[in-house]
Short mmCIF file of N, CA and C in Angstrom, two decimals:
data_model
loop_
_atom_site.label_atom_id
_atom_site.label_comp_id
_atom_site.label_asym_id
_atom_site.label_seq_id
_atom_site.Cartn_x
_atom_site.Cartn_y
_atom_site.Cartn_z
N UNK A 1 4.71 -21.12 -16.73
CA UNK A 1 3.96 -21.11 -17.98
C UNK A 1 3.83 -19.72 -18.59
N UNK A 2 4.03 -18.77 -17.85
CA UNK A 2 4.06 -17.19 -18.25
C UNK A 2 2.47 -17.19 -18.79
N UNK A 3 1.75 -17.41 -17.94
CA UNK A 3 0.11 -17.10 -18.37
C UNK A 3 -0.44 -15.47 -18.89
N UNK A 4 0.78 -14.59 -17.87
CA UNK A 4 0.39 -13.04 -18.00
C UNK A 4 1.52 -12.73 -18.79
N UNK A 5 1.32 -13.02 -19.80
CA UNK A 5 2.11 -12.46 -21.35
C UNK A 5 1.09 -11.51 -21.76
N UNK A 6 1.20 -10.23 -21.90
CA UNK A 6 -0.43 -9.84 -22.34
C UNK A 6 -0.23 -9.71 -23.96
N UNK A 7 0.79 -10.12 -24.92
CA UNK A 7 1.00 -10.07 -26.21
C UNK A 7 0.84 -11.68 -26.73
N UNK A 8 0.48 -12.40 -26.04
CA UNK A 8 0.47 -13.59 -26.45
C UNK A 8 -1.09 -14.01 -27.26
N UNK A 9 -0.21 -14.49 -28.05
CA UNK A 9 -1.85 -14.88 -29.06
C UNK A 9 -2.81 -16.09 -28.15
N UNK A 10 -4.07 -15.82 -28.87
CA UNK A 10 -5.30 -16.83 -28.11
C UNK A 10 -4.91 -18.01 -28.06
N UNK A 11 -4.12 -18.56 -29.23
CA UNK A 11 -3.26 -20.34 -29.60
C UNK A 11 -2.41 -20.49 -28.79
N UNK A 12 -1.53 -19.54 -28.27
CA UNK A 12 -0.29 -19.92 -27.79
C UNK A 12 -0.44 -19.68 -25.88
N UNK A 13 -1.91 -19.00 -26.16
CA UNK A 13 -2.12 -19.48 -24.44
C UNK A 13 -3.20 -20.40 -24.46
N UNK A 14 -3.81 -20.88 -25.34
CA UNK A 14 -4.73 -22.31 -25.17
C UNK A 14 -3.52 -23.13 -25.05
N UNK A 15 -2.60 -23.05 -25.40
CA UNK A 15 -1.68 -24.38 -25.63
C UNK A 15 -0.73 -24.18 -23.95
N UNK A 16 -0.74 -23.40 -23.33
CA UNK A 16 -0.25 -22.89 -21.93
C UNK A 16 -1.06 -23.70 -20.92
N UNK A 17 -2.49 -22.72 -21.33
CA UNK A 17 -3.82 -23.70 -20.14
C UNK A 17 -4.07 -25.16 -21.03
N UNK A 18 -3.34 -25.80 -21.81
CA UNK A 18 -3.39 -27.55 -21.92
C UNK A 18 -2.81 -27.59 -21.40
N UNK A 19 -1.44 -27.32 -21.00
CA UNK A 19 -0.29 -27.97 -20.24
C UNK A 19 -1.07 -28.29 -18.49
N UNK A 20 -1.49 -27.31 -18.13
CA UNK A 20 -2.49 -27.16 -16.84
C UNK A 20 -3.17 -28.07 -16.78
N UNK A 21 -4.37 -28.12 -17.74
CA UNK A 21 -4.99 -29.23 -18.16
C UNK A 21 -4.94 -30.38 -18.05
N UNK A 22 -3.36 -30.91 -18.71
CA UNK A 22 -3.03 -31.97 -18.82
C UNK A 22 -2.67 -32.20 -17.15
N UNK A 23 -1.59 -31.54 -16.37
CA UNK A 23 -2.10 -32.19 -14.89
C UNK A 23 -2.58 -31.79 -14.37
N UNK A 24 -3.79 -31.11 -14.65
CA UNK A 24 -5.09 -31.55 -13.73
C UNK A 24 -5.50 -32.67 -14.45
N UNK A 25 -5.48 -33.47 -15.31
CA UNK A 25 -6.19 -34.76 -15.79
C UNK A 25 -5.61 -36.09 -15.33
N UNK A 26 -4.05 -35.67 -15.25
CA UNK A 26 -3.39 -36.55 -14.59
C UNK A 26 -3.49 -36.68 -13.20
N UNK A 27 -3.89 -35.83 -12.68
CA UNK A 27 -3.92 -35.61 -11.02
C UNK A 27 -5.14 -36.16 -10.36
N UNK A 28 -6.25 -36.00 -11.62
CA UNK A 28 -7.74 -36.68 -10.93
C UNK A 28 -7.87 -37.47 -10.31
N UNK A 29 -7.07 -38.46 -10.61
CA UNK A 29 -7.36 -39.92 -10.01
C UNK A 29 -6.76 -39.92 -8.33
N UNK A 30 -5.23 -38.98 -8.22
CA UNK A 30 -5.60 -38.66 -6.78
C UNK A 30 -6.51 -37.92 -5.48
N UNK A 31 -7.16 -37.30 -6.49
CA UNK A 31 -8.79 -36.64 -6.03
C UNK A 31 -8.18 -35.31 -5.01
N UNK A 32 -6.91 -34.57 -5.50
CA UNK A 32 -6.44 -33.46 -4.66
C UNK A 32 -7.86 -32.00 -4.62
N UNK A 33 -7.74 -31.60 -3.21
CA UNK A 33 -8.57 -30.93 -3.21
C UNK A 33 -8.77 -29.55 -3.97
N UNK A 34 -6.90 -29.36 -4.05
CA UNK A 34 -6.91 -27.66 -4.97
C UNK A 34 -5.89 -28.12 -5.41
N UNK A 35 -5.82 -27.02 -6.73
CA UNK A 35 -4.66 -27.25 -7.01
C UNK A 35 -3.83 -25.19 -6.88
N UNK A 36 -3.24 -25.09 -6.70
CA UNK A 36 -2.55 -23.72 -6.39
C UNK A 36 -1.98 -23.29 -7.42
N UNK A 37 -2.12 -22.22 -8.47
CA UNK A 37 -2.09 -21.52 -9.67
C UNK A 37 -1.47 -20.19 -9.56
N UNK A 38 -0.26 -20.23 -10.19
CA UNK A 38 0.94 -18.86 -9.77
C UNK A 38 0.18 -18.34 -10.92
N UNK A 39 -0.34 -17.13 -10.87
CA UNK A 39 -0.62 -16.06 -12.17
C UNK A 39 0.91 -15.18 -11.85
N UNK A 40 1.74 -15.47 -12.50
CA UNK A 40 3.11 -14.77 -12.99
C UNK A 40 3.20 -14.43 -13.96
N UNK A 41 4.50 -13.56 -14.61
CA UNK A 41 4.81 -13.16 -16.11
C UNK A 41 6.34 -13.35 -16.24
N UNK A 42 6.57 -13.87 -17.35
CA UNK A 42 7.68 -14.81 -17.00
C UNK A 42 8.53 -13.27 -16.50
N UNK A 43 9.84 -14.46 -16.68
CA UNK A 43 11.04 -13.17 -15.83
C UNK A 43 11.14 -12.32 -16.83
N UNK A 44 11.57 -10.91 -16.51
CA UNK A 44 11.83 -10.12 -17.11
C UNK A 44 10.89 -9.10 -17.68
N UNK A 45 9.72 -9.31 -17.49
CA UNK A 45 8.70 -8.71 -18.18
C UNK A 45 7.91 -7.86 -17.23
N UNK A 46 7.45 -6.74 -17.15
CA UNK A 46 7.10 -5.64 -16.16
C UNK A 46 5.67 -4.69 -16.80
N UNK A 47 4.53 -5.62 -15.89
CA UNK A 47 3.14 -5.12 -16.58
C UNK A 47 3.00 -3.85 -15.74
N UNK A 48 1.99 -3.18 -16.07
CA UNK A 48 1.31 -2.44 -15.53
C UNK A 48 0.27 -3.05 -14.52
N UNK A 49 -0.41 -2.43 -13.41
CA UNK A 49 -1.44 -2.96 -12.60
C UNK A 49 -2.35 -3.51 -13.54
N UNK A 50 -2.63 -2.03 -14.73
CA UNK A 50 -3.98 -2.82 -15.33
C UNK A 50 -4.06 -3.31 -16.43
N UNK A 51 -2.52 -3.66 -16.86
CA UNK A 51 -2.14 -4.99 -17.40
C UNK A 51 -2.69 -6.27 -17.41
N UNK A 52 -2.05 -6.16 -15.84
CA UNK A 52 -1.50 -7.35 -15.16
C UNK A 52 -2.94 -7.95 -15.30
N UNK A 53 -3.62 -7.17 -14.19
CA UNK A 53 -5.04 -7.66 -14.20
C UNK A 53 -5.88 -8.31 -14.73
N UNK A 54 -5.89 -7.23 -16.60
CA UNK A 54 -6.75 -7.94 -17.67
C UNK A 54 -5.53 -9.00 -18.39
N UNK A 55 -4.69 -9.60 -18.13
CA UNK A 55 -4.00 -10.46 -18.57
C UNK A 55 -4.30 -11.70 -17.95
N UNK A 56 -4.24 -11.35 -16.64
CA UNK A 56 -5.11 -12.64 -15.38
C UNK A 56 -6.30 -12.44 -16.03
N UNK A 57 -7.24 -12.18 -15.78
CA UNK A 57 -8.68 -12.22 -16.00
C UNK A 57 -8.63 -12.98 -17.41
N UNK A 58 -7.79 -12.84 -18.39
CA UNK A 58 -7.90 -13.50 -19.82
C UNK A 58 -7.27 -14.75 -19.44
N UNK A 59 -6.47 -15.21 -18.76
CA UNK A 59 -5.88 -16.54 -18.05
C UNK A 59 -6.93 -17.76 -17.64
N UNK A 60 -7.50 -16.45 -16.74
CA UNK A 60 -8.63 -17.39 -16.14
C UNK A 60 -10.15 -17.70 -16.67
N UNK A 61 -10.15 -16.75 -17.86
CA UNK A 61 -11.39 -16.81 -18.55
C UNK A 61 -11.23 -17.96 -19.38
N UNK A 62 -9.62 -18.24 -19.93
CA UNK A 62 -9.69 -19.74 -20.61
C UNK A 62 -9.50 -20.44 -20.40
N UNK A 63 -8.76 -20.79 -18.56
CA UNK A 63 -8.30 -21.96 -17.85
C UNK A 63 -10.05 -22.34 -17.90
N UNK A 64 -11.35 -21.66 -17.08
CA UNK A 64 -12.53 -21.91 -17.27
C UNK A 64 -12.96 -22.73 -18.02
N UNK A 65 -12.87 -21.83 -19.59
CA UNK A 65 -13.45 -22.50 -20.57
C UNK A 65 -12.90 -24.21 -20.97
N UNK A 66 -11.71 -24.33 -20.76
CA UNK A 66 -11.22 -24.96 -20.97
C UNK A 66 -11.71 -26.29 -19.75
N UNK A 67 -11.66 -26.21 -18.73
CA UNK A 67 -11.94 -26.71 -17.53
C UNK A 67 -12.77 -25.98 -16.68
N UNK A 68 -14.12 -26.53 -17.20
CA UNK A 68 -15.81 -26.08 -16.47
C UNK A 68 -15.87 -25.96 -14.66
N UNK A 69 -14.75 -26.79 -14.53
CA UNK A 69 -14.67 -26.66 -12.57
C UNK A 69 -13.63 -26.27 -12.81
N UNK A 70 -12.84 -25.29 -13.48
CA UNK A 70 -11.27 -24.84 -12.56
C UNK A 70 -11.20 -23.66 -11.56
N UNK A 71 -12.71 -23.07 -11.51
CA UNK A 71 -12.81 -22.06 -10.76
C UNK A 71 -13.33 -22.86 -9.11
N UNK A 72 -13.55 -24.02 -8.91
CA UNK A 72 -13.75 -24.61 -7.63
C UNK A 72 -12.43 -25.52 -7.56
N UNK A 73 -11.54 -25.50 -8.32
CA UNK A 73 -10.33 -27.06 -8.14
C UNK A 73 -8.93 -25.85 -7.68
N UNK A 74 -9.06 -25.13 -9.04
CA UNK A 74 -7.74 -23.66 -8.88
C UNK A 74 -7.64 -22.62 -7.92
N UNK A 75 -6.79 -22.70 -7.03
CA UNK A 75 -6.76 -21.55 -6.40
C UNK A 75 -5.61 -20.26 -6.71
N UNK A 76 -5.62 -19.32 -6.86
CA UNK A 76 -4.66 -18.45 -7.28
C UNK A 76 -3.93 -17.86 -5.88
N UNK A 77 -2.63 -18.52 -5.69
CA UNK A 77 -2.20 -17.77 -4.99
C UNK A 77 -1.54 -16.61 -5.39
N UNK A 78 -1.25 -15.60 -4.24
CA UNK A 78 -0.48 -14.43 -3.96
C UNK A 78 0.95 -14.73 -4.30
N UNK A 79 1.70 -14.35 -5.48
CA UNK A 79 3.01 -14.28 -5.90
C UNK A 79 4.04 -13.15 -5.73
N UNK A 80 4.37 -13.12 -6.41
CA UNK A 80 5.06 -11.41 -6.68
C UNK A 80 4.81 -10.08 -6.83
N UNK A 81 3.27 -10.18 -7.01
CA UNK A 81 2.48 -8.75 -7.47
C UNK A 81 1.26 -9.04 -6.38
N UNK A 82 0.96 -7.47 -6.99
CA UNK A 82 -0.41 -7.13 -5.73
C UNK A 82 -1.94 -8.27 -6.02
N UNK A 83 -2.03 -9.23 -5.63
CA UNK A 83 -3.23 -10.04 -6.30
C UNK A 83 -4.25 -9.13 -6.57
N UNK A 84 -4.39 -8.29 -5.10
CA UNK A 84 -5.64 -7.14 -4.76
C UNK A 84 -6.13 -6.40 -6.30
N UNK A 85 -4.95 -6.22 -7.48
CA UNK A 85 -5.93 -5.60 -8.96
C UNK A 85 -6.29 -6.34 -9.01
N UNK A 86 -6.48 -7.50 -9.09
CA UNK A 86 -7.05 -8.67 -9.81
C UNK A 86 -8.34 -8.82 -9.26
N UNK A 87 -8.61 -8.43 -7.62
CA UNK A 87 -9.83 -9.46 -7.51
C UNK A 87 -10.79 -9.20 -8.26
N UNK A 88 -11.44 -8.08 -8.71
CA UNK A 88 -12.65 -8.12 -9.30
C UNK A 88 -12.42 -9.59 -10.37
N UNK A 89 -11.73 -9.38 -10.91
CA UNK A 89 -11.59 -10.60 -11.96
C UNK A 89 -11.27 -11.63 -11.37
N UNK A 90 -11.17 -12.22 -10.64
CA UNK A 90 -11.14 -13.13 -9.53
C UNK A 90 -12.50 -13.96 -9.17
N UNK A 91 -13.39 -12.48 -8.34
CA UNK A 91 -14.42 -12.54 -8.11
C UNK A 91 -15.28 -13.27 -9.31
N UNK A 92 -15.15 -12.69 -10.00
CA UNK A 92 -16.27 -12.86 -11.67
C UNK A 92 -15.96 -13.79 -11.72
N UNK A 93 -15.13 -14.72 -12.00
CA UNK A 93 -14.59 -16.09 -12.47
C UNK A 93 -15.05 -16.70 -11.56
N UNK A 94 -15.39 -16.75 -10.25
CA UNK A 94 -15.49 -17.41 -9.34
C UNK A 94 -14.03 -18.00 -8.53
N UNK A 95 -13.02 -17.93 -8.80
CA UNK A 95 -11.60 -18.49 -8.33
C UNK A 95 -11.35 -17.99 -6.95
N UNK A 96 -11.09 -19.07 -6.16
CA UNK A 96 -10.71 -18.74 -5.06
C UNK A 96 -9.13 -18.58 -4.62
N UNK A 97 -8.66 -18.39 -3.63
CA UNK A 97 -7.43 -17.88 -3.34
C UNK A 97 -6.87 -18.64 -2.13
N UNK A 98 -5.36 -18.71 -2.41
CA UNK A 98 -4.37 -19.26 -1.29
C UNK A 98 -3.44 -18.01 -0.93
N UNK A 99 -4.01 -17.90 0.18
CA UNK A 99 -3.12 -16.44 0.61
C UNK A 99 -1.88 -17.19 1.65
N UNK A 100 -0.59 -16.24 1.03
CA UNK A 100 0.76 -16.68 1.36
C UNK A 100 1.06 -15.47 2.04
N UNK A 101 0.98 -15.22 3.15
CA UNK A 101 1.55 -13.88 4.19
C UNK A 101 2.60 -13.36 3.96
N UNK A 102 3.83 -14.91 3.83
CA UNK A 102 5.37 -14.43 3.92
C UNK A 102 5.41 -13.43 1.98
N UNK A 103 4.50 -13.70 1.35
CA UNK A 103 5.00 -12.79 0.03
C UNK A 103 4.43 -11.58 -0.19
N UNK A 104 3.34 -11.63 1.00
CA UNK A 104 2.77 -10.19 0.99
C UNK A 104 3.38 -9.15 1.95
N UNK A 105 4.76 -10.15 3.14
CA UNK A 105 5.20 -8.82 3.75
C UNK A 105 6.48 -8.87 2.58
N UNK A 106 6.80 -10.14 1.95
CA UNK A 106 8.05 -9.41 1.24
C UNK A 106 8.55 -8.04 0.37
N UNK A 107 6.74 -8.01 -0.60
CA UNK A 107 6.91 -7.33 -1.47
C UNK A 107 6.10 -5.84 -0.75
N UNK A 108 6.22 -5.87 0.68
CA UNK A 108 5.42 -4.50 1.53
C UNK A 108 4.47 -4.70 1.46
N UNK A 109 3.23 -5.37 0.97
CA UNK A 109 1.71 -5.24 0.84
C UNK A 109 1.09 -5.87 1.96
N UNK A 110 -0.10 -5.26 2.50
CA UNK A 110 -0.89 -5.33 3.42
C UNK A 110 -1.32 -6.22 3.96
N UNK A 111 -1.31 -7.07 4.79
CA UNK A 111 -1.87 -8.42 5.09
C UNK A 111 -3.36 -7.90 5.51
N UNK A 112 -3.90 -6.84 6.43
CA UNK A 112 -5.68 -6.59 6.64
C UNK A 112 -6.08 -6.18 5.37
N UNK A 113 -5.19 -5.42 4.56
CA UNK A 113 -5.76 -4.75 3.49
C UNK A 113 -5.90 -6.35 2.47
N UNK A 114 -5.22 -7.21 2.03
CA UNK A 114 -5.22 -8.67 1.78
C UNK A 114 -6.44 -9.44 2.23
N UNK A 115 -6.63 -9.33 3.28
CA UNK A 115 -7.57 -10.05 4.00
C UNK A 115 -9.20 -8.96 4.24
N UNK A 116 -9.21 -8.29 3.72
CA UNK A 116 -9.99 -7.57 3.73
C UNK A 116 -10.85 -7.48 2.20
N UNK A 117 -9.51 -7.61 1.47
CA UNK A 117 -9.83 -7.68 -0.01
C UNK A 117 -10.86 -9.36 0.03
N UNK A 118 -10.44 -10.28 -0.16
CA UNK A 118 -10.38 -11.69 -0.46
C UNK A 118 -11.04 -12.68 0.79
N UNK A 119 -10.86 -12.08 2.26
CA UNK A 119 -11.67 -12.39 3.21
C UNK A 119 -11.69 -14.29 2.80
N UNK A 120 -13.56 -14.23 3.28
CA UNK A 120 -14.11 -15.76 2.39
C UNK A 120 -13.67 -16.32 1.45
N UNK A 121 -13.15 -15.57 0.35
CA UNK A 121 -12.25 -16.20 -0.81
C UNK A 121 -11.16 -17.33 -0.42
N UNK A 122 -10.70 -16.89 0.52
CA UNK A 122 -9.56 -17.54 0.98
C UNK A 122 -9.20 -18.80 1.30
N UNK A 123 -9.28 -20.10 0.50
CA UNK A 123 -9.66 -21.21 1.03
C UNK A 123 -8.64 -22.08 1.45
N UNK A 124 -7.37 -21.38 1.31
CA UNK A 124 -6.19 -22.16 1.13
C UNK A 124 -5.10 -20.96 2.11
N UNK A 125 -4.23 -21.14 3.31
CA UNK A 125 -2.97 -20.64 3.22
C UNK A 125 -1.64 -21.04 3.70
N UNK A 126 -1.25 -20.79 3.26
CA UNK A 126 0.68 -21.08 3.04
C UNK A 126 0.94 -20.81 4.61
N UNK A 127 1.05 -21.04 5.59
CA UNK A 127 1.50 -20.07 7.04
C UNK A 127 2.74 -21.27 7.18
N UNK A 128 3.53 -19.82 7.79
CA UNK A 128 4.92 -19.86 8.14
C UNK A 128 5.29 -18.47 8.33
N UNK A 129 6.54 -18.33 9.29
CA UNK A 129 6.68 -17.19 9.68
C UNK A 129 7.59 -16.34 8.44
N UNK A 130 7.89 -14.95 9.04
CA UNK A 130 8.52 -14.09 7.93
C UNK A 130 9.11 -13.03 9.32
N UNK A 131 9.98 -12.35 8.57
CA UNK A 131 10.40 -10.98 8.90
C UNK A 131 11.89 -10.31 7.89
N UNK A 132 12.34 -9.38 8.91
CA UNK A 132 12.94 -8.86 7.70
C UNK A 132 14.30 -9.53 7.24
N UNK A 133 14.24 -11.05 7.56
CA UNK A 133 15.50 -11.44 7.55
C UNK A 133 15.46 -12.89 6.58
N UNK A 134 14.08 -13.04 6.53
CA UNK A 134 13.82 -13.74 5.14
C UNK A 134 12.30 -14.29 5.45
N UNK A 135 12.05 -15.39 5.18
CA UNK A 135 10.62 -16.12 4.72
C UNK A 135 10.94 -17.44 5.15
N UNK A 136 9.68 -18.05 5.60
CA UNK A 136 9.53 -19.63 5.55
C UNK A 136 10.37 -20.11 6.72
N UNK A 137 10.15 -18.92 7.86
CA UNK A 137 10.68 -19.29 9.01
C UNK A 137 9.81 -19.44 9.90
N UNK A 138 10.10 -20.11 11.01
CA UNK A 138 9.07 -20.45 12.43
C UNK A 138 8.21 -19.08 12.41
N UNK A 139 6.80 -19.69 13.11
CA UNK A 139 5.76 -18.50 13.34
C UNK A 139 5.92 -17.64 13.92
N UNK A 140 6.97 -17.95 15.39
CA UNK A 140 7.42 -17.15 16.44
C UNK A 140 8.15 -16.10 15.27
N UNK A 141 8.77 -16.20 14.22
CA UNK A 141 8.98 -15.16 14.14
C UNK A 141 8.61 -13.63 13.37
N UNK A 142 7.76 -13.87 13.53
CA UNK A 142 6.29 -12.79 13.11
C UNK A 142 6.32 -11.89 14.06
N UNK A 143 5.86 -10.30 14.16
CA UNK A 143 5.66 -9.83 15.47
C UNK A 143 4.26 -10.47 15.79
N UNK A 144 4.13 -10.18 17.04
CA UNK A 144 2.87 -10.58 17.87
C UNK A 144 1.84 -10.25 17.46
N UNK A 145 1.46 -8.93 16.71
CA UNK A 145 -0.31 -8.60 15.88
C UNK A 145 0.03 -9.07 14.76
N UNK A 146 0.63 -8.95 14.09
CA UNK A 146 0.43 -10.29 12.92
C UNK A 146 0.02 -11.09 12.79
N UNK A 147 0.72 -11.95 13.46
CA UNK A 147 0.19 -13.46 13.69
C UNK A 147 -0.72 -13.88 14.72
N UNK A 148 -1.15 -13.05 15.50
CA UNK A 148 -2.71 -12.82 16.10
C UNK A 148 -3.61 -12.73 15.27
N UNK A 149 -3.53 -11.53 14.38
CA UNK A 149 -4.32 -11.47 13.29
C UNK A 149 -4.70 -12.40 12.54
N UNK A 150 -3.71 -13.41 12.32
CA UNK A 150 -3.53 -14.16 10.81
C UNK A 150 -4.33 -15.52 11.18
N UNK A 151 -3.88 -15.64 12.98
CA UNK A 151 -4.83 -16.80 13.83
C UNK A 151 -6.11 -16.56 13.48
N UNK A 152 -6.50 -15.58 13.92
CA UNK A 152 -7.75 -15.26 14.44
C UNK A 152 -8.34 -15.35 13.11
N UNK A 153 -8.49 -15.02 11.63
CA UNK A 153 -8.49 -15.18 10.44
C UNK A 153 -8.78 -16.88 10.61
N UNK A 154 -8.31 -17.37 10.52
CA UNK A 154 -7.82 -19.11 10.20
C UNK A 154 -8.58 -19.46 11.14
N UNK A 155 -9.26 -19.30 12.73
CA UNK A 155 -10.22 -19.30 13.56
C UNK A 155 -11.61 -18.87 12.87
N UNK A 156 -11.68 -17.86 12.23
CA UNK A 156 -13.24 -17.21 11.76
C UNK A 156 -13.38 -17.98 10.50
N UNK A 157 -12.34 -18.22 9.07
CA UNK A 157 -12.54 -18.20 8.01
C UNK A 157 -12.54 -20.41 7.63
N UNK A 158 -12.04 -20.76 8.25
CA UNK A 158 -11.40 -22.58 8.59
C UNK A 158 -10.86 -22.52 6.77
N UNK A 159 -9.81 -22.10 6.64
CA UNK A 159 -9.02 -22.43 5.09
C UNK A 159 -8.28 -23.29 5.69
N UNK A 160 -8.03 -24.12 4.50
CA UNK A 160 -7.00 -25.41 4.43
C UNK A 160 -5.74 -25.08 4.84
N UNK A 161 -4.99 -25.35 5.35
CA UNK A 161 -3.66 -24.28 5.85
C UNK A 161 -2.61 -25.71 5.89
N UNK A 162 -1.45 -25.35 4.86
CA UNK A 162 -0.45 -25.42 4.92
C UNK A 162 0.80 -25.08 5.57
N UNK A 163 1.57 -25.56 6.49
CA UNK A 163 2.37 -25.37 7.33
C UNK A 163 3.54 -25.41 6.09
N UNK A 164 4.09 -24.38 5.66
CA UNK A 164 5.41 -24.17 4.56
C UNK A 164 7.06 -24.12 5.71
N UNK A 165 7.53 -24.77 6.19
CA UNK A 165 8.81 -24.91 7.14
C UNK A 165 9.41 -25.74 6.09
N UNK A 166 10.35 -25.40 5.95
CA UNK A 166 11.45 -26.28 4.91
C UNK A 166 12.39 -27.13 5.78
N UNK A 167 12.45 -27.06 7.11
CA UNK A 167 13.50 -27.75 7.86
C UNK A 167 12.40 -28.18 9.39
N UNK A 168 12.66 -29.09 9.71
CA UNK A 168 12.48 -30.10 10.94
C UNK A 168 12.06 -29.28 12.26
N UNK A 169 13.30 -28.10 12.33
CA UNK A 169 13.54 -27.53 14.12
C UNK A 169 12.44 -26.43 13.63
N UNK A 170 11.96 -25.69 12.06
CA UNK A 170 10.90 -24.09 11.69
C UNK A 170 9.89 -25.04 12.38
N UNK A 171 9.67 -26.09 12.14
CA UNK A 171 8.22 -26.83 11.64
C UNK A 171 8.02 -27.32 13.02
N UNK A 172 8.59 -27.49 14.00
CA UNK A 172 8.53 -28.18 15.36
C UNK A 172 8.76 -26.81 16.12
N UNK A 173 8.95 -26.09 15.77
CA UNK A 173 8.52 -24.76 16.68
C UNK A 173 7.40 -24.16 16.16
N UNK A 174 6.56 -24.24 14.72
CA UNK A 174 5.65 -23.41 14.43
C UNK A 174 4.66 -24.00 14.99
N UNK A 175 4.66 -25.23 14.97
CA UNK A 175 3.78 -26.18 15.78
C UNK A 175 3.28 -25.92 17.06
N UNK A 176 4.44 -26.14 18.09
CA UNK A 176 4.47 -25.72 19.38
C UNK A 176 3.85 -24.00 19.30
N UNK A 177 4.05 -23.34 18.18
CA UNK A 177 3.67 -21.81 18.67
C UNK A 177 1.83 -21.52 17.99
N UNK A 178 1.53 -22.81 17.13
CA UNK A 178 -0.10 -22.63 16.73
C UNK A 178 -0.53 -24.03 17.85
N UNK A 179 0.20 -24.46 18.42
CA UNK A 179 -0.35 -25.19 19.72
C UNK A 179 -0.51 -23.81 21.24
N UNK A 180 -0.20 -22.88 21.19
CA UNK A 180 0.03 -21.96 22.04
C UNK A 180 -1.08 -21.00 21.48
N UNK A 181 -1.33 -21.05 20.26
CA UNK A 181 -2.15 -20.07 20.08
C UNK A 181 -3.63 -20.37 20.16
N UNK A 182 -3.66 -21.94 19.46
CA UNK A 182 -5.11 -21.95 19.50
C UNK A 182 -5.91 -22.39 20.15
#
């Protein structure tokens, strides 16, 4: 939807957060608990941090207005950029967060510094393993404080957690390795 256009007129992103709108209205009737909200800018376009930020924060100030619960239904996950400018505006809105590990080691950013930011926020995460050889692989292949860490998190914090394995043998070993852990 390119929500973080920061040149986009007030009309042409009310007409962005209807599209949203419209399935979340369609979706009610299955009574889903979140729905997961990429704050992106389409391709090609390269904000500044404090761009980015007050472009989200204007996203979410009219997904709000627009939808009086989208700050308890929407969760913003972690995409391509540092979420961490954002939280204050995060915070204020009330919006909670689906933290995705494998995109915070892609793009180098901090998983304690992540989890330190957003903590309680966190109601939702993506787990699956990562390293430097791609994403959305078995847990085993995480180093060992990582994914200690990321347990022990998911032990203190209880977020909804999504197992992301795209194939049969990731997903039957990540299993066996959060059956080992917890």
């Amino acid at each position: 939807l390119g929500l973080l256009t920061p040149e986009i007129s007030d009309e042409e992103l009310a007409s962005r957060l209807e599209v949203l709108a419209h399935v979340y209205e369609i979706c009610a009737g299955l009574e889903p608990e979140s729905f997961i909200l990429h704050l992106d800018s389409p391709p090609g376009i390269v904000l500044s941090p404090e761009v980015r930020a007050m472009a989200a924060s204007r996203a979410l100030a009219g997904l709000a207005k627009r939808l009086p619960d989208a700050s308890q239904r929407f969760l913003v996950e972690n995409t391509a950029w540092n979420l961490r400018i954002a939280a204050n505006h995060l915070a204020e809105a009330g919006f909670g967060v689906c933290a995705d590990f494998g995109h915070l080691h892609q793009h180098g950013l901090s998983i304690p510094d992540f989890l330190g930011t957003f903590g309680p926020s966190i109601r939702e995460v993506h787990l699956h393993g990562f390293d430097a050889s791609g994403d959305h692989l078995p847990l085993a292949a995480m180093d060992n404080p990582t994914l200690e860490a990321i347990i022990a998190f998911l032990k203190e914090h209880h977020p909804a957690v999504t197992v992301e394995n795209f194939r049969a043998d990731y997903l039957q070993s990540s299993l066996s390795t959060l059956a080992r852990l917890w």
